Amino acid sequence: MRISRHIIILLFAVPIGLFGQNKVVYDGQLSLLGSYSPDNELDVFLGGRYIPEFSYGFSLDSTKTLDFEASANISGSVLFHPFNASHEDGNIDPYRIWVRYSSNQFELRAGLQKIDFGSASILRPIQWFNQVDPRDPLQLTNGVYGLLGRYYFLNNTNIWVWALYGNEKTRGFDAVNTYKNHPELGGRIQHPVPRGEIALSYHHRTANSENLPFVPQFEKIPEDRIAIDGKWDVEVGLWFEAAHIHKSKDVGFLTNQTLLNVGVDYTIGLGNGLNVIAEHLLISSGQEAFQFENTGNITAATLAYPLGFFDNLSSVVYCNWASKDLSFFLNYQHEFQKITGYVMAYYNPTTQPGIQQNELFNQFSGPGIRLMAVYNH
């Protein structure tokens, strides 16, 4: 079992900072799951996860508040082929540890947190700081260590500024890891337009291509990324996201990346209402910017239909045009009195280039079925 060094903060700092207060809120989520994927060598997966969460907040005056949140990700799993081979894993990591100061138009949050923005829903060029996978019913994701400030103007314009440090894992469509001993800096401005909004984002980090095959290897690569996204509510929901990523060193075909997403959202008046989301993503990479020599196209769609007050049916489909690979995910959800149950069926190709993978939500190649029960308290 691996225990993160940061868990010391969670186990010791939280009781000191929070338990002395008389209004600590304690919540938690327990999930148990099992899956069978016959095309894999280890075809049976059993796992469990518990995320305990402590939170506390108080008012400094009539407009200012200070609040805290601390949670852990405690998980264990086993992959096995009955009576033949197995692989066990267990981890205890911090999930969120942050403190936030907020007023009517401003907030400042520091610590291990989730940062998320953008207009797209499935294939997200500016999913820069999380690993949320639309196929995961729980929408789990690792956080990032950093400082985030947001200011909201009265006309709904808002400005984000962030500084991150100590993060090295890939996130979203990252092609290479982050060099964790250099700070990451960036910001975003989002402005309302008729029937929608448009935003401009920028981020600078130091990338690390060491241990990557087929490309020149550098420990430190300055990288700049800029993105624009917009969303409108007309007869249907329409949006786009476009991002360009440039590395200042020659990393071969990963020196420049361009990603463009367009999407649409509409609820069909069929029965209880069938919600349909469709997106298309163009990915290009190369030594020169905007040459579009190495391109890929992915189309994705989600369907969601409420069968009743306690039952929902949803699906996610990906299609990679180059490889003609198809990925399919179907989820039936039922709400019991205290537990939510899920029955999931899926088919994944052997490789899924360009589709973000959430390490908290295991994916297996070929067909499979998964059962999951979730208890929130």
Short mmCIF file of C-alpha atoms in Angstrom, two decimals:
data_model
loop_
_atom_site.label_atom_id
_atom_site.label_comp_id
_atom_site.label_asym_id
_atom_site.label_seq_id
_atom_site.Cartn_x
_atom_site.Cartn_y
_atom_site.Cartn_z
CA MET A 1 0.00 0.00 0.00
CA ARG A 2 1.27 3.48 -0.89
CA ILE A 3 0.67 6.37 1.51
CA SER A 4 1.33 9.84 0.14
CA ARG A 5 3.59 12.10 2.16
CA HIS A 6 0.90 14.78 1.87
CA ILE A 7 -1.51 12.62 3.89
CA ILE A 8 0.32 13.79 7.02
CA ILE A 9 -1.27 17.19 6.44
CA LEU A 10 -4.69 15.58 6.28
CA LEU A 11 -4.29 13.43 9.37
CA PHE A 12 -2.69 16.00 11.64
CA ALA A 13 -3.41 19.49 10.33
CA VAL A 14 -7.13 18.83 9.89
CA PRO A 15 -7.80 17.85 13.51
CA ILE A 16 -5.80 20.87 14.75
CA GLY A 17 -7.45 23.34 12.37
CA LEU A 18 -10.99 21.99 12.32
CA PHE A 19 -11.79 19.80 15.28
CA GLY A 20 -11.42 22.71 17.66
CA GLN A 21 -14.51 24.25 16.06
CA ASN A 22 -18.02 23.22 17.04
CA LYS A 23 -19.55 23.25 13.57
CA VAL A 24 -17.42 20.77 11.66
CA VAL A 25 -19.35 19.01 8.89
CA TYR A 26 -18.31 15.44 8.16
CA ASP A 27 -19.43 13.72 4.96
CA GLY A 28 -18.21 10.71 3.08
CA GLN A 29 -18.67 8.60 -0.01
CA LEU A 30 -18.17 4.84 -0.07
CA SER A 31 -18.16 3.07 -3.44
CA LEU A 32 -17.81 -0.66 -4.13
CA LEU A 33 -17.48 -2.01 -7.64
CA GLY A 34 -16.72 -5.09 -9.64
CA SER A 35 -16.25 -5.69 -13.36
CA TYR A 36 -15.66 -8.48 -15.80
CA SER A 37 -13.71 -7.89 -19.03
CA PRO A 38 -13.14 -11.23 -20.82
CA ASP A 39 -10.64 -9.87 -23.39
CA ASN A 40 -8.11 -8.95 -20.67
CA GLU A 41 -5.55 -11.31 -19.17
CA LEU A 42 -6.69 -10.31 -15.69
CA ASP A 43 -10.38 -10.20 -16.45
CA VAL A 44 -11.99 -9.66 -13.01
CA PHE A 45 -11.71 -6.40 -11.13
CA LEU A 46 -12.91 -5.78 -7.57
CA GLY A 47 -12.38 -2.48 -5.83
CA GLY A 48 -13.51 -0.15 -3.12
CA ARG A 49 -13.01 3.54 -2.41
CA TYR A 50 -13.83 5.74 0.56
CA ILE A 51 -13.59 9.54 0.43
CA PRO A 52 -14.11 11.08 3.90
CA GLU A 53 -14.61 14.84 3.87
CA PHE A 54 -14.36 17.40 6.66
CA SER A 55 -15.47 20.98 6.09
CA TYR A 56 -15.91 24.07 8.19
CA GLY A 57 -16.81 27.67 7.46
CA PHE A 58 -17.57 30.84 9.36
CA SER A 59 -18.44 34.46 8.58
CA LEU A 60 -15.88 37.19 9.14
CA ASP A 61 -18.59 39.82 8.69
CA SER A 62 -21.82 40.23 6.71
CA THR A 63 -20.07 39.83 3.33
CA LYS A 64 -16.87 37.85 4.02
CA THR A 65 -16.43 34.17 4.85
CA LEU A 66 -13.56 31.79 5.51
CA ASP A 67 -14.03 28.08 4.93
CA PHE A 68 -11.95 24.90 4.88
CA GLU A 69 -12.23 21.50 3.26
CA ALA A 70 -10.10 18.38 3.70
CA SER A 71 -10.74 14.94 2.23
CA ALA A 72 -8.82 11.76 1.52
CA ASN A 73 -8.91 9.17 -1.25
CA ILE A 74 -8.64 5.73 0.36
CA SER A 75 -8.81 2.92 -2.17
CA GLY A 76 -8.01 -0.74 -2.61
CA SER A 77 -8.43 -3.06 -5.59
CA VAL A 78 -7.52 -6.42 -7.00
CA LEU A 79 -7.24 -7.52 -10.62
CA PHE A 80 -7.23 -11.26 -11.14
CA HIS A 81 -7.97 -14.24 -13.31
CA PRO A 82 -9.64 -16.84 -11.08
CA PHE A 83 -7.19 -19.33 -9.57
CA ASN A 84 -4.33 -18.16 -11.82
CA ALA A 85 -2.83 -14.67 -11.37
CA SER A 86 -3.65 -11.47 -9.54
CA HIS A 87 -2.48 -7.91 -8.92
CA GLU A 88 -3.39 -5.97 -5.79
CA ASP A 89 -3.18 -2.25 -5.19
CA GLY A 90 -4.00 0.08 -2.32
CA ASN A 91 -3.51 3.81 -1.80
CA ILE A 92 -4.17 6.53 0.73
CA ASP A 93 -3.82 9.99 -0.76
CA PRO A 94 -5.17 13.44 -0.02
CA TYR A 95 -8.11 14.25 -2.28
CA ARG A 96 -8.80 17.90 -1.37
CA ILE A 97 -7.09 20.14 1.21
CA TRP A 98 -7.87 23.82 0.80
CA VAL A 99 -8.77 27.03 2.56
CA ARG A 100 -10.90 29.74 0.90
CA TYR A 101 -11.56 33.39 1.61
CA SER A 102 -14.59 34.84 -0.19
CA SER A 103 -16.65 37.99 -0.39
CA ASN A 104 -19.55 39.08 -2.58
CA GLN A 105 -17.41 39.44 -5.72
CA PHE A 106 -14.08 37.82 -4.87
CA GLU A 107 -12.68 34.50 -3.73
CA LEU A 108 -9.17 33.23 -3.03
CA ARG A 109 -8.59 29.48 -2.58
CA ALA A 110 -5.28 27.84 -1.67
CA GLY A 111 -4.33 24.17 -1.44
CA LEU A 112 -5.15 20.90 -3.17
CA GLN A 113 -8.23 21.70 -5.23
CA LYS A 114 -10.19 21.07 -8.40
CA ILE A 115 -9.90 23.76 -11.09
CA ASP A 116 -12.29 23.46 -14.00
CA PHE A 117 -13.51 25.79 -16.72
CA GLY A 118 -14.51 25.77 -20.39
CA SER A 119 -17.54 25.29 -22.59
CA ALA A 120 -17.21 21.71 -23.88
CA SER A 121 -18.71 18.68 -22.15
CA ILE A 122 -17.00 15.53 -23.50
CA LEU A 123 -13.86 16.23 -25.56
CA ARG A 124 -12.30 19.20 -23.81
CA PRO A 125 -9.21 21.00 -25.22
CA ILE A 126 -8.93 23.19 -22.11
CA GLN A 127 -9.35 20.48 -19.52
CA TRP A 128 -5.98 21.63 -18.24
CA PHE A 129 -6.19 20.83 -14.53
CA ASN A 130 -8.37 17.75 -13.99
CA GLN A 131 -9.12 14.27 -15.29
CA VAL A 132 -12.92 14.16 -15.18
CA ASP A 133 -14.14 11.43 -17.53
CA PRO A 134 -17.74 11.69 -18.82
CA ARG A 135 -18.04 7.91 -18.46
CA ASP A 136 -17.47 8.09 -14.70
CA PRO A 137 -20.81 8.47 -12.87
CA LEU A 138 -19.01 9.87 -9.81
CA GLN A 139 -16.93 12.42 -11.80
CA LEU A 140 -13.83 11.74 -9.71
CA THR A 141 -10.57 13.54 -10.44
CA ASN A 142 -7.24 14.24 -8.81
CA GLY A 143 -6.76 17.82 -7.72
CA VAL A 144 -3.83 20.21 -8.22
CA TYR A 145 -1.80 22.09 -5.62
CA GLY A 146 -2.05 25.81 -6.11
CA LEU A 147 -3.56 29.21 -5.47
CA LEU A 148 -6.67 30.36 -7.36
CA GLY A 149 -8.20 33.83 -7.29
CA ARG A 150 -11.47 34.82 -8.96
CA TYR A 151 -13.16 38.20 -9.23
CA TYR A 152 -16.77 38.61 -10.45
CA PHE A 153 -17.90 41.92 -11.93
CA LEU A 154 -21.53 43.03 -11.67
CA ASN A 155 -22.07 42.50 -15.41
CA ASN A 156 -21.11 38.78 -15.01
CA THR A 157 -17.60 39.25 -16.39
CA ASN A 158 -15.15 37.26 -14.28
CA ILE A 159 -11.38 37.05 -14.07
CA TRP A 160 -9.38 34.00 -12.89
CA VAL A 161 -5.70 34.04 -11.88
CA TRP A 162 -3.80 30.96 -10.68
CA ALA A 163 -0.37 29.80 -9.58
CA LEU A 164 0.32 26.05 -9.24
CA TYR A 165 3.27 24.18 -7.77
CA GLY A 166 4.23 20.56 -7.11
CA ASN A 167 2.09 18.90 -9.82
CA GLU A 168 3.63 16.47 -12.29
CA LYS A 169 0.90 14.17 -13.64
CA THR A 170 -0.65 14.59 -17.08
CA ARG A 171 -4.14 16.07 -17.16
CA GLY A 172 -6.74 16.03 -19.90
CA PHE A 173 -4.99 16.00 -23.29
CA ASP A 174 -1.48 16.71 -21.93
CA ALA A 175 1.08 15.05 -24.19
CA VAL A 176 3.91 15.15 -21.61
CA ASN A 177 4.25 15.39 -17.84
CA THR A 178 4.81 18.57 -15.86
CA TYR A 179 8.15 19.36 -14.20
CA LYS A 180 6.81 19.69 -10.68
CA ASN A 181 9.62 21.82 -9.20
CA HIS A 182 8.76 24.86 -11.34
CA PRO A 183 5.62 26.96 -10.74
CA GLU A 184 2.79 27.10 -13.27
CA LEU A 185 1.09 30.45 -13.90
CA GLY A 186 -1.99 31.49 -15.82
CA GLY A 187 -5.28 33.27 -16.01
CA ARG A 188 -8.65 33.53 -17.69
CA ILE A 189 -11.14 36.27 -18.49
CA GLN A 190 -14.75 35.36 -19.24
CA HIS A 191 -17.15 37.94 -20.65
CA PRO A 192 -20.89 37.82 -21.41
CA VAL A 193 -22.10 38.28 -24.99
CA PRO A 194 -25.66 38.25 -26.36
CA ARG A 195 -27.24 34.92 -25.38
CA GLY A 196 -23.95 33.47 -24.19
CA GLU A 197 -20.38 34.06 -23.08
CA ILE A 198 -16.86 33.96 -24.48
CA ALA A 199 -13.54 33.52 -22.70
CA LEU A 200 -9.78 33.73 -23.24
CA SER A 201 -7.36 31.58 -21.20
CA TYR A 202 -3.57 31.38 -20.89
CA HIS A 203 -1.26 29.01 -19.02
CA HIS A 204 2.50 28.63 -18.69
CA ARG A 205 4.19 25.54 -17.30
CA THR A 206 7.51 23.68 -17.53
CA ALA A 207 7.04 20.31 -19.21
CA ASN A 208 9.17 17.18 -18.85
CA SER A 209 9.59 14.77 -21.77
CA GLU A 210 12.02 12.40 -20.02
CA ASN A 211 11.15 8.72 -20.39
CA LEU A 212 8.85 9.42 -23.35
CA PRO A 213 9.53 7.21 -26.41
CA PHE A 214 9.93 8.53 -29.95
CA VAL A 215 10.63 12.17 -28.98
CA PRO A 216 13.71 14.13 -27.81
CA GLN A 217 13.97 13.97 -24.04
CA PHE A 218 14.34 17.09 -21.91
CA GLU A 219 13.88 17.55 -18.19
CA LYS A 220 12.69 21.17 -18.51
CA ILE A 221 10.71 22.50 -21.46
CA PRO A 222 9.01 25.93 -21.16
CA GLU A 223 5.47 25.57 -22.54
CA ASP A 224 2.82 28.18 -23.29
CA ARG A 225 -0.80 27.48 -24.07
CA ILE A 226 -3.56 29.86 -25.09
CA ALA A 227 -7.23 29.08 -25.61
CA ILE A 228 -10.51 30.69 -26.55
CA ASP A 229 -13.95 29.23 -25.89
CA GLY A 230 -17.53 30.36 -26.21
CA LYS A 231 -21.04 29.09 -25.51
CA TRP A 232 -24.49 30.27 -26.64
CA ASP A 233 -28.04 29.29 -25.74
CA VAL A 234 -30.16 29.68 -28.87
CA GLU A 235 -32.69 27.11 -30.08
CA VAL A 236 -30.00 24.61 -29.12
CA GLY A 237 -26.89 24.91 -26.98
CA LEU A 238 -23.83 25.68 -29.12
CA TRP A 239 -20.18 25.95 -28.10
CA PHE A 240 -16.58 25.74 -29.20
CA GLU A 241 -13.16 25.39 -27.57
CA ALA A 242 -9.86 26.03 -29.32
CA ALA A 243 -6.40 25.71 -27.79
CA HIS A 244 -2.83 25.97 -29.04
CA ILE A 245 0.15 24.61 -27.09
CA HIS A 246 3.74 25.56 -27.94
CA LYS A 247 6.94 24.18 -26.40
CA SER A 248 10.06 26.32 -26.69
CA LYS A 249 12.32 23.29 -27.32
CA ASP A 250 12.17 20.94 -30.30
CA VAL A 251 10.26 17.90 -29.04
CA GLY A 252 9.56 16.55 -32.50
CA PHE A 253 5.92 16.24 -33.42
CA LEU A 254 4.92 17.30 -29.87
CA THR A 255 6.50 20.77 -30.22
CA ASN A 256 3.14 22.27 -31.25
CA GLN A 257 -0.40 21.04 -30.63
CA THR A 258 -3.68 22.53 -31.80
CA LEU A 259 -7.06 21.31 -30.57
CA LEU A 260 -10.47 22.49 -31.81
CA ASN A 261 -13.83 21.32 -30.45
CA VAL A 262 -17.35 22.20 -31.61
CA GLY A 263 -20.47 20.91 -29.89
CA VAL A 264 -24.24 21.04 -29.69
CA ASP A 265 -26.76 20.21 -26.96
CA TYR A 266 -30.49 19.61 -27.40
CA THR A 267 -33.29 17.97 -25.41
CA ILE A 268 -35.77 16.11 -27.60
CA GLY A 269 -39.37 16.18 -26.39
CA LEU A 270 -39.64 12.41 -26.31
CA GLY A 271 -41.26 10.87 -23.24
CA ASN A 272 -39.53 12.34 -20.19
CA GLY A 273 -37.06 14.21 -22.41
CA LEU A 274 -34.04 12.76 -24.19
CA ASN A 275 -30.94 14.94 -23.83
CA VAL A 276 -28.40 14.65 -26.65
CA ILE A 277 -24.90 16.14 -26.67
CA ALA A 278 -22.62 15.78 -29.71
CA GLU A 279 -19.05 17.04 -30.10
CA HIS A 280 -16.28 16.82 -32.66
CA LEU A 281 -12.59 17.30 -31.87
CA LEU A 282 -9.77 18.02 -34.29
CA ILE A 283 -6.26 17.38 -32.96
CA SER A 284 -3.10 18.46 -34.78
CA SER A 285 0.56 18.19 -33.77
CA GLY A 286 3.88 18.93 -35.43
CA GLN A 287 7.24 20.68 -35.29
CA GLU A 288 5.75 23.75 -36.96
CA ALA A 289 2.66 25.56 -35.67
CA PHE A 290 -0.63 25.28 -37.57
CA GLN A 291 0.75 23.01 -40.29
CA PHE A 292 -1.92 20.35 -39.64
CA GLU A 293 0.32 17.56 -40.92
CA ASN A 294 -0.38 15.07 -38.13
CA THR A 295 -4.10 15.28 -37.46
CA GLY A 296 -6.73 13.21 -35.76
CA ASN A 297 -10.50 13.47 -35.54
CA ILE A 298 -12.72 12.18 -32.75
CA THR A 299 -16.49 12.42 -32.58
CA ALA A 300 -18.33 11.82 -29.31
CA ALA A 301 -21.94 11.86 -28.15
CA THR A 302 -23.88 11.37 -24.94
CA LEU A 303 -27.52 10.41 -24.47
CA ALA A 304 -29.35 10.81 -21.17
CA TYR A 305 -32.93 9.75 -20.48
CA PRO A 306 -34.74 9.81 -17.10
CA LEU A 307 -36.82 6.63 -16.87
CA GLY A 308 -38.51 7.89 -13.74
CA PHE A 309 -37.87 9.73 -10.51
CA PHE A 310 -35.38 7.11 -9.28
CA ASP A 311 -34.05 5.65 -12.54
CA ASN A 312 -31.83 7.08 -15.27
CA LEU A 313 -30.28 5.68 -18.42
CA SER A 314 -27.28 7.26 -20.13
CA SER A 315 -24.64 6.40 -22.71
CA VAL A 316 -21.36 7.77 -24.08
CA VAL A 317 -19.97 6.94 -27.54
CA TYR A 318 -16.55 7.82 -29.01
CA CYS A 319 -15.48 7.31 -32.62
CA ASN A 320 -11.86 7.74 -33.75
CA TRP A 321 -11.89 8.44 -37.48
CA ALA A 322 -8.29 7.42 -38.23
CA SER A 323 -8.35 4.02 -36.57
CA LYS A 324 -12.11 3.55 -37.02
CA ASP A 325 -12.21 2.50 -33.37
CA LEU A 326 -15.50 2.77 -31.52
CA SER A 327 -15.87 3.10 -27.75
CA PHE A 328 -19.28 2.58 -26.14
CA PHE A 329 -20.48 3.03 -22.56
CA LEU A 330 -24.01 2.40 -21.22
CA ASN A 331 -25.07 3.16 -17.64
CA TYR A 332 -28.30 2.35 -15.79
CA GLN A 333 -28.68 4.13 -12.45
CA HIS A 334 -31.22 3.44 -9.69
CA GLU A 335 -31.65 5.40 -6.48
CA PHE A 336 -32.42 3.27 -3.43
CA GLN A 337 -33.24 4.81 -0.06
CA LYS A 338 -29.60 5.24 1.00
CA ILE A 339 -27.59 3.67 -1.81
CA THR A 340 -27.24 4.41 -5.51
CA GLY A 341 -26.75 1.37 -7.73
CA TYR A 342 -25.18 1.30 -11.21
CA VAL A 343 -25.15 -1.35 -13.91
CA MET A 344 -22.70 -0.47 -16.68
CA ALA A 345 -21.82 -2.14 -19.97
CA TYR A 346 -18.94 -1.03 -22.17
CA TYR A 347 -16.76 -1.73 -25.14
CA ASN A 348 -13.31 -0.15 -25.50
CA PRO A 349 -10.74 -0.61 -28.29
CA THR A 350 -7.22 -1.69 -27.39
CA THR A 351 -5.94 1.88 -27.74
CA GLN A 352 -7.89 5.10 -27.34
CA PRO A 353 -5.61 7.89 -28.60
CA GLY A 354 -6.72 11.39 -27.78
CA ILE A 355 -9.33 10.42 -25.20
CA GLN A 356 -8.51 11.54 -21.68
CA GLN A 357 -8.14 8.74 -19.17
CA ASN A 358 -9.08 9.12 -15.53
CA GLU A 359 -6.80 6.99 -13.38
CA LEU A 360 -9.53 6.87 -10.71
CA PHE A 361 -11.92 5.21 -13.18
CA ASN A 362 -10.47 2.00 -14.60
CA GLN A 363 -10.98 1.24 -18.27
CA PHE A 364 -10.41 -2.15 -19.88
CA SER A 365 -10.18 -3.13 -23.54
CA GLY A 366 -12.89 -5.13 -25.25
CA PRO A 367 -16.41 -5.73 -23.94
CA GLY A 368 -17.25 -5.78 -20.26
CA ILE A 369 -19.81 -5.25 -17.55
CA ARG A 370 -19.47 -3.36 -14.29
CA LEU A 371 -21.57 -3.17 -11.14
CA MET A 372 -21.19 -0.37 -8.61
CA ALA A 373 -22.89 0.64 -5.37
CA VAL A 374 -22.37 4.08 -3.82
CA TYR A 375 -23.29 5.22 -0.32
CA ASN A 376 -23.13 8.91 0.59
CA HIS A 377 -23.47 10.04 4.19
#
